[in-house]
């Protein structure tokens, strides 16, 4: 290879010149970019507008009027905005009953950068007269129609002397129409409505004419969407009969009952607003059937029974008869349960039948039990009550630590009644739940002991202030029998733990038998609790529980637990985490639970 030193140095010089030019170009381009970026980042100063108006309308104006997006280019731009903001202000104030406002927009005196929007709203318009007229069947001269018309006029909210607002006017008309259309008159409509406002006198004259149309009565059901089930699964839930007068609330209750049924994914109930069929309007029921078989599994933990795992199976069309088969295998640290149950669908009077079998093993406070049970019952459920009467046979093997093992058998009759009236079935704030149970067996009918068990419980929620709740619970039970021996634990009583006496271990209060705690014949416990809700979902509680379970009233020794807790309205139900102190020993115990206990 030949070497030419002159050529090498020439090339190097040219490369150096080229590199210097590139650097100079990039430097100049960077300066241009920086200048361009600085220009983009520099924003014009915002236009400052001071609203001068009475406090009654100032917040409304501040919330809804449109402020200038950029400074005015010239006087023409300022004048155009002044016209625009004046029109906006007049329209906005009119919705609140101010129809003669004075609006002025201009520069603040001595400051060309600040503008003033000065508003004098003027007198507020009030209702002077109200005329509500009716057409259709409701306007006929019948005593019941006259009484209803008088009631509708008396319930009209915008009475003379009231402030006239557009929103109130629309709400009042809507409420009047709904009140008529929800009962009897499914095709009711407003044929004319006027609100004549006199700005000079600041008064409004209201007139409204409503045509009720004919009164509707129910006809036959027209059901679509059924393929797996027979029509009686829907007909048994109907709260009305053909020929009954139309009530929208009944349609909504009927629809809710179908939607809450496990047989359907969706349900819609309506009537066809056909005036020609008003004497027997068809009730249209459209449903979407759900899958009839379901398998589920879950994991959990309870401060009462420890860790839990379960698997369940349901068949809502058992044997093709729309019976509900439910089975459950639940494994807990202190309790293991397997059960299977078949429930019929409620009939037209809301009665249904249930047959079940259960095997359960427990190991609680040194008492081991192995229980086998079969039962048959008749039930009735309504919107506020539950009633059940049945018969069950069970065999129980007891192994108390430090005491002889025993086997108890009984054939018992059971009765259970519960009534509730609460504002919300998940997050209760007001209302009550009461229940009574009665059951017993006899030596003359396959029982090892004569006994009669009675039990009552009452829970009451009182709303305090805007969000807080005061809660009381009381329960009492007594088993009338010559002795507790020979009676299964289900018909005796123990106390302690969640929904009993916090601060004590689960079912730790009862009768000592060897080293174990077994059920006694007497029970009484109570709770007082106050929950202060810090937000809509989170709250703090203070509580006190008291009571005991014993074999005789003379052995009854009051136990007391108290403490503080946290509350959370979770998607699955109300969650409670409590730290409770046992009064006699000072022991602290943590309890937690989820869902309302009724």
Coordinates of C-alpha atoms in Angstrom, one line a residue, residues 6-470:
X6 CA -0.2 15.4 1.5
X7 CA -3.5 14.0 0.6
X8 CA -4.2 12.8 4.1
X9 CA -3.7 16.2 5.7
X10 CA -5.9 17.9 3.0
X11 CA -8.7 15.5 3.7
X12 CA -8.4 16.2 7.4
X13 CA -8.7 19.9 6.9
X14 CA -11.8 19.5 4.8
X15 CA -13.4 17.2 7.4
X16 CA -12.6 19.7 10.2
X17 CA -14.3 22.6 8.2
X18 CA -17.3 20.4 7.5
X19 CA -17.7 19.4 11.2
X20 CA -17.4 23.1 12.2
X21 CA -20.2 24.0 9.8
X22 CA -22.5 21.3 11.1
X23 CA -21.9 22.4 14.7
X24 CA -22.6 26.0 13.8
X25 CA -25.9 25.0 12.0
X26 CA -27.0 22.8 14.9
X27 CA -26.2 25.6 17.4
X28 CA -28.2 28.2 15.3
X29 CA -31.2 25.7 14.9
X30 CA -31.2 25.0 18.6
X31 CA -31.4 28.8 19.3
X32 CA -34.4 29.0 16.9
X33 CA -36.1 26.0 18.6
X34 CA -35.5 27.5 22.0
X35 CA -37.0 30.8 20.9
X36 CA -39.9 29.1 19.3
X37 CA -40.5 27.0 22.4
X38 CA -40.3 30.0 24.6
X39 CA -42.9 31.8 22.5
X40 CA -45.2 28.7 22.8
X41 CA -44.8 28.5 26.5
X42 CA -45.5 32.2 27.0
X43 CA -49.2 32.4 27.4
X44 CA -51.2 35.6 27.5
X45 CA -52.3 36.8 30.9
X46 CA -55.8 35.7 31.8
X47 CA -58.6 38.2 31.7
X48 CA -59.7 39.0 35.2
X49 CA -63.5 39.5 35.7
X50 CA -64.8 40.6 39.1
X51 CA -68.5 39.7 39.6
X52 CA -70.3 42.2 41.7
X53 CA -73.7 40.8 42.7
X54 CA -75.8 39.9 45.8
X55 CA -74.6 36.7 47.5
X56 CA -77.9 35.0 46.6
X57 CA -76.9 34.9 42.9
X58 CA -73.1 35.4 42.9
X59 CA -72.3 31.7 43.5
X60 CA -74.6 30.7 40.6
X61 CA -72.9 33.2 38.3
X62 CA -69.4 32.2 39.3
X63 CA -70.3 28.6 38.6
X64 CA -72.0 28.8 35.2
X65 CA -71.0 32.0 33.2
X66 CA -68.3 31.8 30.6
X67 CA -65.2 33.9 31.2
X68 CA -63.1 35.3 28.3
X69 CA -60.5 32.8 27.1
X70 CA -58.0 35.5 26.1
X71 CA -57.6 39.3 26.2
X72 CA -59.8 41.4 23.9
X73 CA -58.1 42.4 20.7
X74 CA -60.0 45.7 20.4
X75 CA -63.1 47.4 21.5
X76 CA -65.2 45.4 19.0
X77 CA -64.2 42.2 20.7
X78 CA -65.0 43.6 24.1
X79 CA -68.4 44.8 23.0
X80 CA -69.2 41.3 21.5
X81 CA -68.3 39.6 24.8
X82 CA -70.4 42.2 26.7
X83 CA -73.4 41.3 24.6
X84 CA -72.7 37.6 25.1
X85 CA -72.2 37.7 28.9
X86 CA -75.3 39.8 29.3
X87 CA -77.5 37.3 27.5
X88 CA -76.0 34.4 29.5
X89 CA -76.6 36.2 32.8
X90 CA -80.2 37.1 31.9
X91 CA -81.0 33.5 30.9
X92 CA -79.3 32.1 34.0
X93 CA -81.0 34.4 36.4
X94 CA -84.4 33.7 34.8
X95 CA -84.1 30.0 35.9
X96 CA -84.0 31.3 39.5
X97 CA -87.0 33.6 39.1
X98 CA -85.2 36.9 38.3
X99 CA -86.7 38.2 35.1
X100 CA -85.7 41.9 35.2
X101 CA -82.0 42.0 36.0
X102 CA -79.7 44.9 35.2
X103 CA -76.4 43.7 33.7
X104 CA -73.3 45.8 33.0
X105 CA -69.9 44.8 31.8
X106 CA -66.8 47.1 31.5
X107 CA -63.4 48.0 32.8
X108 CA -62.8 48.5 36.4
X109 CA -62.2 52.1 37.3
X110 CA -58.5 52.9 37.3
X111 CA -57.5 49.4 36.1
X112 CA -57.6 48.5 32.4
X113 CA -56.6 44.9 33.2
X114 CA -59.6 44.0 35.4
X115 CA -63.2 44.0 34.2
X116 CA -66.4 44.2 36.2
X117 CA -69.6 42.2 35.7
X118 CA -72.1 44.2 37.8
X119 CA -75.5 42.6 38.2
X120 CA -78.6 43.9 40.0
X121 CA -81.0 40.9 39.9
X122 CA -84.2 42.9 40.6
X123 CA -87.3 41.4 42.4
X124 CA -87.7 37.7 42.4
X125 CA -90.9 36.4 40.7
X126 CA -93.4 34.6 42.8
X127 CA -96.4 32.5 42.0
X128 CA -99.6 34.6 41.9
X129 CA -102.3 32.1 40.7
X130 CA -102.4 28.4 39.9
X131 CA -105.1 26.7 37.8
X132 CA -105.0 22.9 37.5
X133 CA -107.7 21.4 35.3
X134 CA -108.4 17.8 34.4
X135 CA -109.9 16.0 31.4
X136 CA -110.8 12.3 30.8
X137 CA -112.4 9.9 33.2
X138 CA -110.8 11.6 36.3
X139 CA -112.8 14.7 35.5
X140 CA -116.2 12.9 35.8
X141 CA -118.5 13.9 38.6
X142 CA -117.9 10.9 40.9
X143 CA -117.1 11.2 44.6
X144 CA -113.9 9.2 44.4
X145 CA -112.7 11.3 41.4
X146 CA -113.6 14.6 43.1
X147 CA -111.7 13.5 46.2
X148 CA -108.6 12.5 44.2
X149 CA -108.6 15.8 42.2
X150 CA -108.8 17.7 45.4
X151 CA -105.9 15.7 46.8
X152 CA -103.8 16.3 43.7
X153 CA -104.4 20.1 43.9
X154 CA -103.6 20.1 47.6
X155 CA -100.3 18.3 46.9
X156 CA -99.2 20.8 44.2
X157 CA -96.0 22.3 45.6
X158 CA -95.9 25.6 43.7
X159 CA -98.6 27.4 45.6
X160 CA -99.3 31.1 45.4
X161 CA -96.6 33.1 47.2
X162 CA -93.9 30.5 46.4
X163 CA -90.8 31.6 44.5
X164 CA -91.1 30.7 40.8
X165 CA -88.2 28.8 39.4
X166 CA -88.1 26.9 36.1
X167 CA -86.7 23.7 37.7
X168 CA -89.5 23.7 40.3
X169 CA -92.1 24.3 37.6
X170 CA -90.9 21.3 35.6
X171 CA -90.5 19.1 38.7
X172 CA -94.0 20.0 39.8
X173 CA -95.6 19.1 36.5
X174 CA -93.6 15.8 36.4
X175 CA -94.8 14.9 39.9
X176 CA -98.4 15.6 39.0
X177 CA -98.3 13.5 35.9
X178 CA -96.6 10.6 37.8
X179 CA -99.1 10.7 40.6
X180 CA -102.0 10.3 38.1
X181 CA -100.3 7.8 35.7
X182 CA -99.0 5.5 38.5
X183 CA -102.5 4.7 39.7
X184 CA -105.4 3.7 37.3
X185 CA -104.5 6.0 34.4
X186 CA -101.6 4.5 32.5
X187 CA -102.0 6.9 29.5
X188 CA -102.3 10.1 31.4
X189 CA -100.6 13.1 29.7
X190 CA -100.3 16.9 30.0
X191 CA -102.1 18.5 27.1
X192 CA -101.3 22.1 28.0
X193 CA -99.1 24.0 30.5
X194 CA -98.2 27.7 30.6
X195 CA -96.3 29.9 33.0
X196 CA -97.1 33.5 32.2
X197 CA -94.6 35.8 33.9
X198 CA -95.3 39.5 34.3
X199 CA -91.9 41.1 34.8
X200 CA -93.3 44.4 36.0
X201 CA -95.2 42.9 38.9
X202 CA -92.7 40.0 39.4
X203 CA -95.6 37.5 39.4
X204 CA -96.3 34.3 37.5
X205 CA -99.7 32.8 36.6
X206 CA -99.5 29.0 36.2
X207 CA -102.0 26.9 34.2
X208 CA -101.9 23.2 33.5
X209 CA -104.4 20.8 31.9
X210 CA -104.0 17.1 32.3
X211 CA -105.9 14.4 30.5
X212 CA -106.2 11.2 32.5
X213 CA -107.6 9.1 29.8
X214 CA -109.6 6.0 30.8
X215 CA -109.0 3.9 33.9
X216 CA -107.0 0.7 33.2
X217 CA -107.5 -2.7 34.6
X218 CA -105.2 -5.7 34.4
X219 CA -105.8 -8.4 31.8
X220 CA -103.9 -11.7 31.2
X221 CA -100.1 -12.1 31.2
X222 CA -98.3 -12.3 27.9
X223 CA -95.0 -14.0 28.7
X224 CA -92.0 -14.2 26.3
X225 CA -88.6 -15.8 26.9
X226 CA -89.7 -19.0 28.7
X227 CA -88.3 -22.3 27.3
X228 CA -87.1 -24.4 30.2
X229 CA -89.8 -23.6 32.8
X230 CA -93.6 -23.7 33.0
X231 CA -95.6 -20.4 33.1
X232 CA -96.6 -21.0 36.7
X233 CA -93.1 -20.1 37.9
X234 CA -94.0 -16.5 36.9
X235 CA -97.7 -16.6 37.6
X236 CA -97.1 -17.5 41.2
X237 CA -95.2 -14.2 41.7
X238 CA -98.0 -12.0 40.4
X239 CA -99.2 -9.6 43.1
X240 CA -102.5 -8.8 41.3
X241 CA -105.4 -10.6 39.5
X242 CA -107.1 -10.0 36.2
X243 CA -109.6 -7.2 36.6
X244 CA -107.7 -5.5 39.4
X245 CA -107.1 -1.7 38.9
X246 CA -103.8 -0.8 37.4
X247 CA -101.0 0.2 39.9
X248 CA -97.5 0.9 38.7
X249 CA -96.0 0.0 42.0
X250 CA -97.4 -3.5 41.7
X251 CA -95.7 -3.9 38.3
X252 CA -92.4 -2.8 39.8
X253 CA -92.8 -5.2 42.7
X254 CA -93.6 -8.0 40.3
X255 CA -90.6 -7.2 38.2
X256 CA -88.3 -7.0 41.3
X257 CA -89.5 -10.5 42.4
X258 CA -88.7 -12.0 39.0
X259 CA -85.3 -10.2 38.9
X260 CA -84.4 -11.5 42.4
X261 CA -85.4 -15.1 41.4
X262 CA -82.4 -17.4 40.7
X263 CA -84.3 -18.6 37.6
X264 CA -83.9 -15.5 35.5
X265 CA -81.0 -13.3 34.5
X266 CA -83.3 -10.4 33.6
X267 CA -87.0 -9.5 33.7
X268 CA -89.1 -6.6 32.5
X269 CA -92.8 -6.1 33.2
X270 CA -95.0 -3.5 31.6
X271 CA -98.5 -2.9 30.1
X272 CA -99.3 -1.9 26.6
X273 CA -100.7 1.7 26.7
X274 CA -103.6 0.8 24.4
X275 CA -106.7 2.9 25.2
X276 CA -108.9 0.4 23.3
X277 CA -107.9 -2.4 25.8
X278 CA -108.1 -0.4 29.0
X279 CA -110.7 -2.7 30.6
X280 CA -108.3 -5.7 30.3
X281 CA -104.9 -4.4 29.3
X282 CA -102.3 -7.2 28.7
X283 CA -99.4 -7.4 31.1
X284 CA -96.3 -8.0 29.1
X285 CA -93.6 -10.0 30.8
X286 CA -90.2 -10.4 29.1
X287 CA -87.6 -12.6 30.8
X288 CA -84.2 -14.1 30.1
X289 CA -83.7 -17.5 31.7
X290 CA -80.5 -18.2 33.8
X291 CA -78.5 -21.3 33.7
X292 CA -80.1 -23.8 36.0
X293 CA -76.9 -25.4 37.4
X294 CA -74.2 -23.6 39.3
X295 CA -71.0 -24.6 41.0
X296 CA -69.2 -22.2 43.4
X297 CA -66.2 -22.2 45.7
X298 CA -64.9 -19.8 48.3
X299 CA -62.3 -19.2 51.0
X300 CA -62.6 -17.1 54.1
X301 CA -61.7 -16.5 57.7
X302 CA -63.8 -15.9 60.7
X303 CA -62.8 -14.9 64.2
X304 CA -65.4 -17.4 65.4
X305 CA -64.5 -20.5 63.5
X306 CA -61.1 -19.8 61.9
X307 CA -60.1 -20.4 58.3
X308 CA -62.8 -21.6 56.0
X309 CA -63.1 -23.3 52.6
X310 CA -66.3 -24.3 50.8
X311 CA -67.8 -25.7 47.6
X312 CA -71.4 -25.6 46.7
X313 CA -73.7 -26.9 44.0
X314 CA -77.1 -25.6 43.0
X315 CA -79.7 -26.9 40.5
X316 CA -82.7 -24.6 40.1
X317 CA -84.6 -27.1 38.0
X318 CA -84.1 -30.3 40.0
X319 CA -85.8 -33.3 38.4
X320 CA -87.3 -30.9 35.8
X321 CA -89.8 -29.6 38.4
X322 CA -88.2 -26.2 39.1
X323 CA -87.3 -27.3 42.6
X324 CA -84.2 -25.8 44.0
X325 CA -81.5 -28.3 45.0
X326 CA -78.7 -26.8 47.1
X327 CA -75.7 -28.6 48.5
X328 CA -72.7 -27.4 50.5
X329 CA -69.5 -28.8 51.8
X330 CA -67.9 -26.3 54.2
X331 CA -64.6 -27.0 56.1
X332 CA -63.7 -24.7 59.0
X333 CA -61.1 -25.1 61.7
X334 CA -63.8 -25.6 64.4
X335 CA -66.7 -26.8 62.3
X336 CA -67.2 -29.1 59.3
X337 CA -70.5 -29.2 57.5
X338 CA -72.2 -31.1 54.6
X339 CA -75.8 -30.4 53.8
X340 CA -78.2 -30.9 51.0
X341 CA -81.7 -29.3 50.6
X342 CA -84.6 -29.3 48.2
X343 CA -87.0 -26.3 48.2
X344 CA -90.1 -26.0 46.1
X345 CA -91.0 -22.7 44.4
X346 CA -93.5 -20.5 46.3
X347 CA -97.1 -21.0 45.3
X348 CA -99.6 -18.2 44.6
X349 CA -100.0 -17.6 48.4
X350 CA -96.2 -17.5 48.9
X351 CA -96.0 -20.9 50.6
X352 CA -93.2 -23.4 49.9
X353 CA -91.9 -26.6 51.2
X354 CA -88.4 -27.7 52.1
X355 CA -86.7 -31.0 52.8
X356 CA -83.0 -31.3 53.9
X357 CA -80.3 -33.4 55.5
X358 CA -77.2 -32.3 57.3
X359 CA -74.0 -33.8 58.8
X360 CA -71.9 -31.6 61.0
X361 CA -68.9 -32.0 63.2
X362 CA -67.7 -29.4 65.7
X363 CA -64.8 -29.0 68.1
X364 CA -65.5 -25.9 70.2
X365 CA -64.2 -25.2 73.8
X366 CA -63.2 -28.9 74.3
X367 CA -66.6 -30.2 73.2
X368 CA -66.6 -32.4 70.2
X369 CA -70.0 -33.2 68.5
X370 CA -71.1 -35.3 65.6
X371 CA -74.6 -34.4 64.5
X372 CA -76.8 -36.0 61.8
X373 CA -80.1 -34.3 61.0
X374 CA -83.1 -34.6 58.6
X375 CA -85.9 -32.1 58.5
X376 CA -89.1 -31.1 56.6
X377 CA -90.8 -27.7 56.9
X378 CA -93.3 -25.4 55.4
X379 CA -92.4 -21.7 54.9
X380 CA -93.9 -18.4 53.8
X381 CA -92.0 -15.3 52.9
X382 CA -93.4 -11.8 52.4
X383 CA -91.8 -8.4 51.9
X384 CA -91.5 -8.0 55.7
X385 CA -91.9 -11.4 57.3
X386 CA -90.8 -15.0 57.4
X387 CA -92.7 -17.8 58.9
X388 CA -91.6 -21.5 59.2
X389 CA -93.1 -24.6 60.8
X390 CA -91.4 -28.0 60.6
X391 CA -90.3 -31.2 62.1
X392 CA -86.7 -32.6 62.4
X393 CA -85.0 -35.7 63.7
X394 CA -81.4 -35.6 64.8
X395 CA -78.8 -37.7 66.4
X396 CA -75.9 -36.1 68.3
X397 CA -72.7 -37.8 69.6
X398 CA -71.1 -35.6 72.4
X399 CA -67.5 -35.9 73.5
X400 CA -66.8 -33.4 76.3
X401 CA -63.1 -33.4 77.4
X402 CA -62.9 -34.8 80.9
X403 CA -66.5 -36.0 81.0
X404 CA -68.4 -39.1 79.8
X405 CA -69.4 -39.3 76.1
X406 CA -73.2 -39.4 75.4
X407 CA -75.5 -39.9 72.5
X408 CA -78.7 -37.8 72.3
X409 CA -81.6 -38.3 69.9
X410 CA -84.7 -36.2 69.4
X411 CA -87.7 -35.7 67.1
X412 CA -88.7 -32.1 67.5
X413 CA -91.3 -29.7 66.3
X414 CA -90.1 -26.2 65.4
X415 CA -91.7 -22.9 64.8
X416 CA -89.9 -19.7 63.7
X417 CA -91.3 -16.3 63.0
X418 CA -89.4 -13.1 62.0
X419 CA -90.6 -9.6 61.1
X420 CA -88.4 -6.8 59.8
X421 CA -88.9 -3.2 58.8
X422 CA -85.6 -1.7 57.8
X423 CA -84.5 1.0 55.3
X424 CA -81.8 -1.0 53.6
X425 CA -81.2 -4.8 53.8
X426 CA -77.4 -4.5 53.4
X427 CA -76.5 -1.3 55.1
X428 CA -79.1 -0.8 57.8
X429 CA -79.4 2.7 59.4
X430 CA -83.0 2.7 60.7
X431 CA -85.6 0.1 61.5
X432 CA -85.8 -3.2 63.5
X433 CA -85.8 -6.9 63.2
X434 CA -87.6 -9.2 65.6
X435 CA -87.8 -13.0 65.7
X436 CA -89.3 -15.7 67.9
X437 CA -88.5 -19.4 67.9
X438 CA -90.2 -22.3 69.7
X439 CA -89.4 -26.0 69.6
X440 CA -89.6 -29.1 71.6
X441 CA -89.6 -32.9 71.8
X442 CA -91.1 -35.6 74.0
X443 CA -90.0 -39.0 75.3
X444 CA -93.2 -40.4 74.0
X445 CA -92.1 -39.4 70.4
X446 CA -88.6 -40.6 69.7
X447 CA -86.8 -38.1 72.0
X448 CA -84.5 -38.9 74.9
X449 CA -85.7 -36.0 77.0
X450 CA -88.9 -33.9 77.4
X451 CA -88.1 -30.3 76.6
X452 CA -89.6 -27.0 75.3
X453 CA -87.1 -24.4 74.0
X454 CA -88.1 -20.7 73.6
X455 CA -86.0 -18.0 72.1
X456 CA -86.5 -14.3 71.2
X457 CA -84.3 -11.7 69.7
X458 CA -84.8 -8.0 68.8
X459 CA -82.4 -5.6 66.9
X460 CA -83.1 -1.9 66.5
X461 CA -81.3 0.8 64.5
X462 CA -81.8 4.5 65.3
X463 CA -80.4 7.1 62.9
X464 CA -78.5 9.9 64.6
X465 CA -77.7 13.1 62.8
X466 CA -77.0 12.9 59.1
X467 CA -75.0 9.6 59.0
X468 CA -74.5 8.1 62.5
X469 CA -76.3 5.1 63.9
X470 CA -77.2 3.9 67.4

